[in-house]
CSV table of C-alpha atoms and ligand atoms in Angstrom, one decimal:
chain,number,residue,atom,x,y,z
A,222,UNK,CA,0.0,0.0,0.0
A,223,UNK,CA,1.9,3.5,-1.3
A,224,UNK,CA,0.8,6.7,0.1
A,225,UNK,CA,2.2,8.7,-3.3
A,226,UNK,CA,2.2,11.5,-3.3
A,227,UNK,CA,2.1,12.0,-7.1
A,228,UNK,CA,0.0,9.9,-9.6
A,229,UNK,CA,2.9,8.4,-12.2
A,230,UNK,CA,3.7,10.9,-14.6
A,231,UNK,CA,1.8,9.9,-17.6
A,232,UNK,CA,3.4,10.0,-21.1
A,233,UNK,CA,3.3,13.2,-22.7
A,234,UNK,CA,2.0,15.2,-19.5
A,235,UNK,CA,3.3,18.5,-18.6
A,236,UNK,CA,4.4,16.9,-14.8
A,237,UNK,CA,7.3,17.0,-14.1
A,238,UNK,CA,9.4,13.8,-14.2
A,239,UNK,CA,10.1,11.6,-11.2
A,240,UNK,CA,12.9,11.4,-9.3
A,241,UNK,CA,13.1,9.8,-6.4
A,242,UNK,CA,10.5,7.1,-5.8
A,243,UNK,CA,10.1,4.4,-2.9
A,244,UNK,CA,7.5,1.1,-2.9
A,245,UNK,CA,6.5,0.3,0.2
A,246,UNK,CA,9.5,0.2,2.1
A,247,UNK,CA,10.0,-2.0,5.1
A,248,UNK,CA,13.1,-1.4,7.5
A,249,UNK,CA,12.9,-3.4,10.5
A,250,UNK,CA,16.0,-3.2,13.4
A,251,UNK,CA,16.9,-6.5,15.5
A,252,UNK,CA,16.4,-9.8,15.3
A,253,UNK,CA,12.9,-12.1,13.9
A,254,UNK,CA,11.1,-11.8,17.4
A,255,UNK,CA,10.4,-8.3,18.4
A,256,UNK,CA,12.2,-6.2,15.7
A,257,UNK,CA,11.6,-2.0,15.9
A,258,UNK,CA,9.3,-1.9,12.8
A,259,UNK,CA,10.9,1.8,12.0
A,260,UNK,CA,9.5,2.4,8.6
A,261,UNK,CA,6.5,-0.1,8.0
A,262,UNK,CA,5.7,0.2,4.2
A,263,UNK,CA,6.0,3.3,3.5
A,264,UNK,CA,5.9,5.0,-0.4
A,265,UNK,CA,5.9,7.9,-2.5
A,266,UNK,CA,7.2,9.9,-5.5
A,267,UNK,CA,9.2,13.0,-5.2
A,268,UNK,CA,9.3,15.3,-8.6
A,269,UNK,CA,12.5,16.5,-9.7
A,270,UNK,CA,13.2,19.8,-8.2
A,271,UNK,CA,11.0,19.8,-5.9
A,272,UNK,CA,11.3,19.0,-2.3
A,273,UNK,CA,9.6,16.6,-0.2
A,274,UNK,CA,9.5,17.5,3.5
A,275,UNK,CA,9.1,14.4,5.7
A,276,UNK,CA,7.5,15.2,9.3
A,277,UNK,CA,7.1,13.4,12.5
A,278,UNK,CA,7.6,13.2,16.1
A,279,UNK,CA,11.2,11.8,17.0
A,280,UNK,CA,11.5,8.1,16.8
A,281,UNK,CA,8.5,8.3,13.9
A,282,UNK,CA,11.2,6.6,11.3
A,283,UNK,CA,12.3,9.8,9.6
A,284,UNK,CA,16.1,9.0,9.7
A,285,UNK,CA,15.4,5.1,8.9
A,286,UNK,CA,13.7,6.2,5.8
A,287,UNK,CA,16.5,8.3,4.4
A,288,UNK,CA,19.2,5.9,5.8
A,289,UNK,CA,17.2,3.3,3.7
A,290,UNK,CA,16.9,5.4,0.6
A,291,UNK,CA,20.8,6.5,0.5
A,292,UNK,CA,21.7,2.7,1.1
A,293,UNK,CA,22.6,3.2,4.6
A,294,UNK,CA,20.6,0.4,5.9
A,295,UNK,CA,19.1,-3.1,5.0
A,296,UNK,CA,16.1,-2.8,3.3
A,297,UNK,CA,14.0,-6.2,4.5
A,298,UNK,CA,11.4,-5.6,2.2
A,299,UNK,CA,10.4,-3.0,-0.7
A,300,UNK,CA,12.5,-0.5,-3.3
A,301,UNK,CA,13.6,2.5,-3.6
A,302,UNK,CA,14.1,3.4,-7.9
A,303,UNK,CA,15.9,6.8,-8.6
A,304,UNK,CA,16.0,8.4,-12.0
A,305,UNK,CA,18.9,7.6,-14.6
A,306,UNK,CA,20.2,10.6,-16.9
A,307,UNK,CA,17.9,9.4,-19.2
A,308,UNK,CA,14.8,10.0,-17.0
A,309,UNK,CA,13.7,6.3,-16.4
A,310,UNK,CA,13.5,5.1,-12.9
A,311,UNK,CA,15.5,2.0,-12.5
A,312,UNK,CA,16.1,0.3,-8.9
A,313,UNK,CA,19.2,2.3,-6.6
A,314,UNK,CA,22.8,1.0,-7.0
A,315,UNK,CA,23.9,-1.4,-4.5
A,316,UNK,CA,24.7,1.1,-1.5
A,317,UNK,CA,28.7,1.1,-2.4
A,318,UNK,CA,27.9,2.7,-5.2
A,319,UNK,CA,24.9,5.2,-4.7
A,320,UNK,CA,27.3,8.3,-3.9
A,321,UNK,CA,27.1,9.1,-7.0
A,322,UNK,CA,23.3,8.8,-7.2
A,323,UNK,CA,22.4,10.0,-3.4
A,324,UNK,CA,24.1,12.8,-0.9
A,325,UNK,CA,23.2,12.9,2.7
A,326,UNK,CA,23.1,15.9,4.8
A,327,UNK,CA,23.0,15.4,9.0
A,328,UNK,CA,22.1,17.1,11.4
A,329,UNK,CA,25.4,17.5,13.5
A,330,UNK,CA,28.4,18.9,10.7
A,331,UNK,CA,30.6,18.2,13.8
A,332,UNK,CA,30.5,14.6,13.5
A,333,UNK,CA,30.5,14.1,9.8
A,334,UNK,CA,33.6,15.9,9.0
A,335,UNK,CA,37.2,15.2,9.7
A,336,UNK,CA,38.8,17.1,12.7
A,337,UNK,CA,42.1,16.8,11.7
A,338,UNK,CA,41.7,17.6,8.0
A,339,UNK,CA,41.7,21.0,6.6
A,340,UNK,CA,38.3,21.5,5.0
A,341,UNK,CA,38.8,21.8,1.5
A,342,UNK,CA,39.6,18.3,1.5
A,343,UNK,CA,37.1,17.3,3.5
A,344,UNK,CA,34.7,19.4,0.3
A,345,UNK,CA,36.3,17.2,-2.4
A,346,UNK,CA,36.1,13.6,-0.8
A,347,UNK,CA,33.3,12.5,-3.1
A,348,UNK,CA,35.6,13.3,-6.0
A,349,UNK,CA,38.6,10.9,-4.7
A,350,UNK,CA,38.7,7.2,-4.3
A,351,UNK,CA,38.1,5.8,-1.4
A,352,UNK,CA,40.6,6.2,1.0
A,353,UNK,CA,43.2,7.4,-1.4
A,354,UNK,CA,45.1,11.2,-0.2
A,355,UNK,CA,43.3,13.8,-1.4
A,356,UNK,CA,45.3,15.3,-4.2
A,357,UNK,CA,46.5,18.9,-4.1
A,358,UNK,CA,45.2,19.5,-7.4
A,359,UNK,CA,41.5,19.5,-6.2
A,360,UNK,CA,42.4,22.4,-3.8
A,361,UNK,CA,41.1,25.0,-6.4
A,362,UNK,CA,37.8,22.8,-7.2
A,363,UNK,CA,36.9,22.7,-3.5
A,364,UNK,CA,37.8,26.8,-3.5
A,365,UNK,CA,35.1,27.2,-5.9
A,366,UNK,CA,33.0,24.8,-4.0
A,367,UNK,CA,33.4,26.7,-0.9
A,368,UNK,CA,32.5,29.9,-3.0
A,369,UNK,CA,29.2,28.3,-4.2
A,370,UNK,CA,28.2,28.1,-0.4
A,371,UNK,CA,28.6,31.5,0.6
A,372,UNK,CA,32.1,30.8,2.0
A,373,UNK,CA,35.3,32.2,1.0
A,374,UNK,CA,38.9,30.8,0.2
A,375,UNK,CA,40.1,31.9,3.4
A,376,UNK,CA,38.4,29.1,5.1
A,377,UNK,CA,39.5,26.3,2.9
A,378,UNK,CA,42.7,25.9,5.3
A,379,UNK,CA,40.8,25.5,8.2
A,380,UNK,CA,40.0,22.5,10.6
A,381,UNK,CA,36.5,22.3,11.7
A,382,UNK,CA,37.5,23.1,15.1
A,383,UNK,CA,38.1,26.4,14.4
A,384,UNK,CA,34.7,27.3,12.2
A,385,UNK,CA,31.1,28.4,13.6
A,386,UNK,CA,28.1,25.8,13.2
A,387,UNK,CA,26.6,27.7,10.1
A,388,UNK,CA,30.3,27.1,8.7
A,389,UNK,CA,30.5,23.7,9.2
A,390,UNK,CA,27.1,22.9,7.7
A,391,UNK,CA,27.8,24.8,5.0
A,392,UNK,CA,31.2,22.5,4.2
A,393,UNK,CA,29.1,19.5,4.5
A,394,UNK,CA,26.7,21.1,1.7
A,395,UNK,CA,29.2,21.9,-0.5
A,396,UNK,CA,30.9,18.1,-0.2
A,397,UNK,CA,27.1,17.5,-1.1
A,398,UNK,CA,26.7,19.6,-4.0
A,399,UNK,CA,30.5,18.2,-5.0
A,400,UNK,CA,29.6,14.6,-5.5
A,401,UNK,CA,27.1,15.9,-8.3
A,402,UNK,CA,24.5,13.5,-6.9
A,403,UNK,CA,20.7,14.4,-8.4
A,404,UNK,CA,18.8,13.6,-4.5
A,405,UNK,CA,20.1,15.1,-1.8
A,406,UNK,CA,18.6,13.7,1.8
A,407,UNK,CA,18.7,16.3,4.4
A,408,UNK,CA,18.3,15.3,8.3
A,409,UNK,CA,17.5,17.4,10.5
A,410,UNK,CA,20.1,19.9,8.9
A,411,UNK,CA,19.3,23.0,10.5
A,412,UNK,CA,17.9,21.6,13.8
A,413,UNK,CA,21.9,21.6,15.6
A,414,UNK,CA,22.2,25.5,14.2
A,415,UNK,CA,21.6,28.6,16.3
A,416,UNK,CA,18.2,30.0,15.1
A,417,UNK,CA,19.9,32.9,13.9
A,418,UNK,CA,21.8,31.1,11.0
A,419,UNK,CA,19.4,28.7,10.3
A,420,UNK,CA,17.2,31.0,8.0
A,421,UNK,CA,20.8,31.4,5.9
A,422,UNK,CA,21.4,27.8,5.0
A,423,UNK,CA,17.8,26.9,4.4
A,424,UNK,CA,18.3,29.8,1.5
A,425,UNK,CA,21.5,28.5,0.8
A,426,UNK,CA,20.1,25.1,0.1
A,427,UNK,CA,16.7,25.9,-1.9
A,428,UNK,CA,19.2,28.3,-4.2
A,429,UNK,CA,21.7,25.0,-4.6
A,430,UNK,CA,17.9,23.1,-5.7
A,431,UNK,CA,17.6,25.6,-8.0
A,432,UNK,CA,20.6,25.9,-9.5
A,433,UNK,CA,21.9,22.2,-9.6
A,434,UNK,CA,17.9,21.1,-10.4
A,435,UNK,CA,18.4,19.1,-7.2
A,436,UNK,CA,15.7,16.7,-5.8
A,437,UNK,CA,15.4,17.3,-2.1
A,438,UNK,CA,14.4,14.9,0.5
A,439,UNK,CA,14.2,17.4,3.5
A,440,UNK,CA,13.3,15.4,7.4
A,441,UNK,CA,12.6,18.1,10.3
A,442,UNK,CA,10.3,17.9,13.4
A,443,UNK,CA,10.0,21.6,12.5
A,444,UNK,CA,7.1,22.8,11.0
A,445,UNK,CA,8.5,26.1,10.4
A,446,UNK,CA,11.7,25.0,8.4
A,447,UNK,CA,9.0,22.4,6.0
A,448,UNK,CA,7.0,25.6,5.5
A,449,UNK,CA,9.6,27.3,4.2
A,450,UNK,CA,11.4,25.2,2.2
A,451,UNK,CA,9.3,22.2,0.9
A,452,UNK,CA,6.6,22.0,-2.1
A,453,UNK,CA,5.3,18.6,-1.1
A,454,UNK,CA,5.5,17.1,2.7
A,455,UNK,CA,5.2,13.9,4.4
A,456,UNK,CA,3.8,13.1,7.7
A,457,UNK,CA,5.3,10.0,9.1
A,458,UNK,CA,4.1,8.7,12.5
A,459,UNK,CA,5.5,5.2,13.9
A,460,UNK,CA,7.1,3.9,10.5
A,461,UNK,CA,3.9,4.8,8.6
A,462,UNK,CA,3.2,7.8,6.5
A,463,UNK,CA,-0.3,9.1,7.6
A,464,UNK,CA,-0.5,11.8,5.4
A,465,UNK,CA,1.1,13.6,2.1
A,466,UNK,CA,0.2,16.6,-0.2
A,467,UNK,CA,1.3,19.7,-1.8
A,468,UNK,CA,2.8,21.3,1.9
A,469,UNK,CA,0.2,24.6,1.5
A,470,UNK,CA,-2.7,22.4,1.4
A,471,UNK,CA,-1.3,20.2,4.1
A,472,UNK,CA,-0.9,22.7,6.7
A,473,UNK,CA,-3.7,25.1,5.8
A,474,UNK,CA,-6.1,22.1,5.7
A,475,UNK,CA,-4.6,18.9,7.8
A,476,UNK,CA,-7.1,15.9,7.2
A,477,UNK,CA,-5.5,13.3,9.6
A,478,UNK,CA,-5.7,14.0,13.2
A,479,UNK,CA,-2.4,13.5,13.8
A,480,UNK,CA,-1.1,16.4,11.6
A,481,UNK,CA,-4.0,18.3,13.0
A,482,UNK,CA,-2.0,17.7,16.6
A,483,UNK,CA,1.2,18.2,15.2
A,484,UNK,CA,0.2,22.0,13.7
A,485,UNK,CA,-1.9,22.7,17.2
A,486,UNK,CA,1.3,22.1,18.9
A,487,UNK,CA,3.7,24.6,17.0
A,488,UNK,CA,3.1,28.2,18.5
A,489,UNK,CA,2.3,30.7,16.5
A,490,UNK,CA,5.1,33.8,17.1
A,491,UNK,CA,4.0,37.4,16.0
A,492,UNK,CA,0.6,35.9,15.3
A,493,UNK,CA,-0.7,37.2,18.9
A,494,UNK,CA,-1.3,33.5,20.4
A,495,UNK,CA,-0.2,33.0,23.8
A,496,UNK,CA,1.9,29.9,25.2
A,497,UNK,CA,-1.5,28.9,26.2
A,498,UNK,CA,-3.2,28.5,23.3
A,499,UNK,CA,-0.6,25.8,21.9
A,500,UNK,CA,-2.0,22.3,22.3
A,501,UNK,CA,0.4,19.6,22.6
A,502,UNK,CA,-0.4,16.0,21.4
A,503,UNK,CA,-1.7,13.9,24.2
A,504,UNK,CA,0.2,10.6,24.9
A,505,UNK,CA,3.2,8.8,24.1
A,506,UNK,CA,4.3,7.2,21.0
A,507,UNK,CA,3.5,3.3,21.8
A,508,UNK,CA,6.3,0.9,21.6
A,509,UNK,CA,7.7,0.2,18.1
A,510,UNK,CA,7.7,-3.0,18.9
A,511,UNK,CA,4.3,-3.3,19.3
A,512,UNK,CA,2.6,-1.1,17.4
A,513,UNK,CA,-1.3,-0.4,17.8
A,514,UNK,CA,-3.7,-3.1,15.9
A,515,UNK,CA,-5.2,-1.1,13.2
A,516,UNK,CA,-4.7,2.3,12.8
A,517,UNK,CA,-0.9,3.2,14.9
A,518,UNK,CA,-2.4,6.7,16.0
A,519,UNK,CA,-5.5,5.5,17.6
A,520,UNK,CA,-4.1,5.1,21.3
A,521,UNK,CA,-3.7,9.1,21.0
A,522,UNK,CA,-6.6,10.0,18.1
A,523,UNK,CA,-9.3,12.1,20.2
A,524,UNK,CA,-11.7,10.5,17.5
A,525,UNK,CA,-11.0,6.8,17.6
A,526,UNK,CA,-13.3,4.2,17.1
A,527,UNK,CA,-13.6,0.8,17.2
A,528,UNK,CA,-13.3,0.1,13.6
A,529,UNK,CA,-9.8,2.1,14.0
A,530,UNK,CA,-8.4,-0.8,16.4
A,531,UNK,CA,-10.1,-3.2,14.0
A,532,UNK,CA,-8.9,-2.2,10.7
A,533,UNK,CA,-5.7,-0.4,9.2
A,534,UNK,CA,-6.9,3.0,7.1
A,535,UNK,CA,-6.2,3.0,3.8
A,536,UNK,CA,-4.5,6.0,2.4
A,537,UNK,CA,-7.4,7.8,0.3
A,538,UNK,CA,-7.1,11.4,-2.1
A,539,UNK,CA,-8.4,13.9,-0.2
A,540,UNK,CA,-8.5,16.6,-2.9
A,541,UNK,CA,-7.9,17.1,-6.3
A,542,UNK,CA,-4.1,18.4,-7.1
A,543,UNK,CA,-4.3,22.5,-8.0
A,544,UNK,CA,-1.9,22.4,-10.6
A,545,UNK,CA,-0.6,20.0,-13.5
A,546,UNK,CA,2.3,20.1,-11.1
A,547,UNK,CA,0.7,19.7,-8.2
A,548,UNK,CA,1.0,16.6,-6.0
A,549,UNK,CA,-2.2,14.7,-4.7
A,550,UNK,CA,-3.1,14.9,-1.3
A,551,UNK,CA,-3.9,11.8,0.3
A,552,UNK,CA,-4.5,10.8,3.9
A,553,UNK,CA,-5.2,7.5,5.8
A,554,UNK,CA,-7.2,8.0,7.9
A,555,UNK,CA,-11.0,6.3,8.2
A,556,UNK,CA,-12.8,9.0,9.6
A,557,UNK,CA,-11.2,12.5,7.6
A,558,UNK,CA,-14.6,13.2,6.4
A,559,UNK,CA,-16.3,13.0,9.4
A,560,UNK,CA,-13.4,15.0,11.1
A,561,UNK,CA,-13.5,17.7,8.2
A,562,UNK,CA,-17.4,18.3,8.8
A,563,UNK,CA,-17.3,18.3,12.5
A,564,UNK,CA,-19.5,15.5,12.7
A,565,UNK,CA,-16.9,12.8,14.4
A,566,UNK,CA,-17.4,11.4,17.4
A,567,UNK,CA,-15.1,11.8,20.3
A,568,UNK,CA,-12.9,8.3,21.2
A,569,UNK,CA,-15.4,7.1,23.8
A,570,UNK,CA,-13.6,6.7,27.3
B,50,LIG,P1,13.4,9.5,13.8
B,50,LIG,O1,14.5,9.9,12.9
B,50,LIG,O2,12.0,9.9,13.3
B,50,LIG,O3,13.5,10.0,15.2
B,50,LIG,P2,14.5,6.9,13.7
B,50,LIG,O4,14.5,6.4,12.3
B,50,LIG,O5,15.8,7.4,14.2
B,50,LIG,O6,13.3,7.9,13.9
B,50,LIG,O7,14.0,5.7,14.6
B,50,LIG,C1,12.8,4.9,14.4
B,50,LIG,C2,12.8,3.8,15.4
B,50,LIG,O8,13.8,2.9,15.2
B,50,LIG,C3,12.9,4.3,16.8
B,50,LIG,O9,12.0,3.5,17.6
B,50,LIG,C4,14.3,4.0,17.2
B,50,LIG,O10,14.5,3.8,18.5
B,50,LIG,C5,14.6,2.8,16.3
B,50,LIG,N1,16.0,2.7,15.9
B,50,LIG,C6,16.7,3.6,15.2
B,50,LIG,N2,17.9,3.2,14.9
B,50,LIG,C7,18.0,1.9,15.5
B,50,LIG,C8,19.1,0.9,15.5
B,50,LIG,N3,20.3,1.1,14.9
B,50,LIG,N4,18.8,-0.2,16.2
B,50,LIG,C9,17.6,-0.4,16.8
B,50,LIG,N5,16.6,0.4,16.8
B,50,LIG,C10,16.8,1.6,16.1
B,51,LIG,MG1,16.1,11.3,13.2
C-alpha cells in the first residue's frame, strides 16, 4: 500500500518527471522476534526539483527512511528506484555505489567531518577514491565549492574546530553539491544550528535546488523549516506515513488528526497567540515493537473508534491536485470526512 504523493507521470504530460520514488519500504532493526518496525511500508514519488518535507515526532522513522533510501541500511522488504540521466527510474545502485546517485546531509556537521583535515579536502572527498590522499590539485575545485556556499577561500585551510556551526554545515553542503549526486537527503540539517543562522542555509540550500535542479528529501520535526522550504511534505508517524500533499494544502487544511496535533502544537510567534493556546499532542508514542492493531495513531486520536483498532486505514485522495504540477493529497485515515465536517465522534472513554 503506497501513500504517493504524485500519480505516475503519464506520457506526454506536462508533470514534471520523477525522481526519487520508494515502494512500500520496510526497515525493521533487531532480530525475527520483536524487531523495531521503524519504517512499516512506506511510499511515495518525489518530482524532480522539488522537495519533499518528511515530518514526525522523534523516533517516527524519519532518519530510517533516508538511511534506507541513501543505502545506509538493509532494506527487508520494498525498493527505492531513482531516475537515470535518461529520465527512467531504475532500482538504486547497490549502496557502495549510490554516492554518486544519493548525498546525505545530518544534522550534527561536527561529527561528519574530519577534525584533523583541513576543509577543502574534506569538500572534495566524493571526487577521490576511497581512502586514497586527497590530491592537491583538487584544492582550487573545493575553492570554488566553498564559494558556491557563501564561504570564502580563506576558510579552505581550516579545521572544523576552528569554524562556527553555520560554517560547518555549509562545508558538508558543498561536499554534497561536489559529489554531483541528483537527491540530496537532508536530516535534521538545521535543527543543531543557532536559530539565527538557520534562515541562511535553508536559502542557501533551496538556491543549490535551484541551480543544480536538485531533488530534495528534507526530514525536520520543525514545521517552520517544512514551510519554508518544501513543495510537497510527508507526515510519518510510527514507521507509517499518515499523510502527504502539496505542503500549502497540508498545513492550511490537515485531514488526519495526527497532523492536526502536530500543527496545534507549533506556537504561532508574532501571530498574537499565547503559550496557552498551543495544544500539545496527548500521549506517548507506543512501543515500536508493538505497534497499535489497526490504525498506529488510535491510542492518542481524540476520535478513535472501534473500527480504528479493528482495521488499518487506507490512504485515500483527499483533494484534487491544483496544478498539473501539483502533488495529490492523500490521507489515511477512516474517519477525515467526518473530522473535516465536525460530525466525528469523540474516542469514547
Ligand atoms: P526519527 O528519525 O524519526 O527520530 P529513527 O528512524 O531514528 O526515527 O528511529 C525509528 C525507530 O527505530 C525508533 O524506535 C528508534 O529507537 C529505532 N532505531 C533507530 N535506529 C536503530 C538501531 N540502529 N537499532 C535499533 N533500533 C533503532
Ligand atoms: Mg532522526
Amino acid at each position: 500500500m503506497t501513500l504517493g504523493s504524485r500519480p505516475p507521470a503519464r506520457e506526454g504530460s506536462g508533470r514534471r518527471a520523477t525522481a526519487l520514488q520508494v515502494s512500500d519500504l520496510v526497515v525493521r532493526y533487531g532480530g525475527r522476534r520483536d524487531p523495531v518496525r521503524a519504517v512499516d511500508g512506506v511510499g511515495f514519488e518525489v518530482a524532480r526539483g522539488t522537495t519533499l518535507g518528511i515530518i514526525g515526532e522523534s523516533g517516527s522513522g524519519k532518519s530510517t527512511l533516508a538511511k534506507a533510501i541513501a543505502g545506509l541500511v538493509r532494506i527487508d522488504s520494498g525498493a527505492v528506484s531513482i531516475a537515470g540521466p535518461d529520465g527512467g527510474l531504475a532500482p538504486a545502485a547497490p549502496s557502495a555505489g549510490r554516492d554518486g546517485q544519493v548525498q546525505m546531509i545530518f544534522q550534527d556537521p561536527v561529527l561528519a567531518l574530519n577534525p584533523l583535515r583541513p576543509v577543502w579536502k574534506s569538500v572534495v572527498e566524493p571526487l577521490t577514491p576511497r581512502r586514497a590522499t586527497v590530491p592537491r590539485e583538487l584544492r582550487d575545485r573545493a575553492v570554488e565549492l566553498l564559494g558556491q556556499v557563501g564561504l570564502g577561500p580563506d576558510i579552505a585551510d581550516r579545521r572544523p574546530g576552528r569554524m562556527s556551526g553555520g560554517q560547518r554545515q555549509r562545508v558538508t553542503i558543498a561536499r554534497a553539491v561536489a559529489a554531483r549526486a541528483p537527491i540530496v537527503l537532508c536530516d535534521e540539517p538545521v535543527a543543531a544550528l543557532d536559530i539565527s543562522v538557520q534562515s541562511g542555509v535553508l536559502r542557501l540550500l533551496d538556491e543549490l535546488r535551484g541551480a543544480f535542479d536538485l531533488t530534495y528529501v528534507f526530514i525536520s520535526h520543525d514545521m517552520s523549516s517544512i514551510a519554508r522550504i518544501a513543495h510537497d511534505v510527508g507526515v510519518m508517524y510510527l514507521g507509517r506515513l499518515v499523510e502527504i500533499g502539496p505542503v500549502r494544502e497540508v498545513l492550511r487544511s490537515p485531514r488526519h488528526p495526527y497532523t492536526q496535533g502536530l500543527i496545534r502544537a507549533v506556537p504561532r510567534i508574532g501571530l498574537g497567540a499565547r503559550a496557552d493556546e498551543v495544544q500539545p499532542l496527548e500521549g506517548e508514542i507506543p512501543d515500536p515493537r508493538r505497534p497499535p492493531s489497526g490504525c498506529r495513531f488510535r491510542t492518542r486520536c481524540p476520535f478513535a473508534q472501534e473500527l480504528c483498532a479493528r482495521e488499518e486505514p487506507a490512504p485515500e485522495k483527499v483533494a484534487e491536485p491544483v496544478s498539473d504540477e501539483g502533488s495529490v493529497h492523500r490521507t489515511a485515515c477512516h474517519f477525515w470526512r467526518e473530522i473535516r465536517a465536525g460530525t466525528a465522534a469523540r474516542r469514547p472513554h
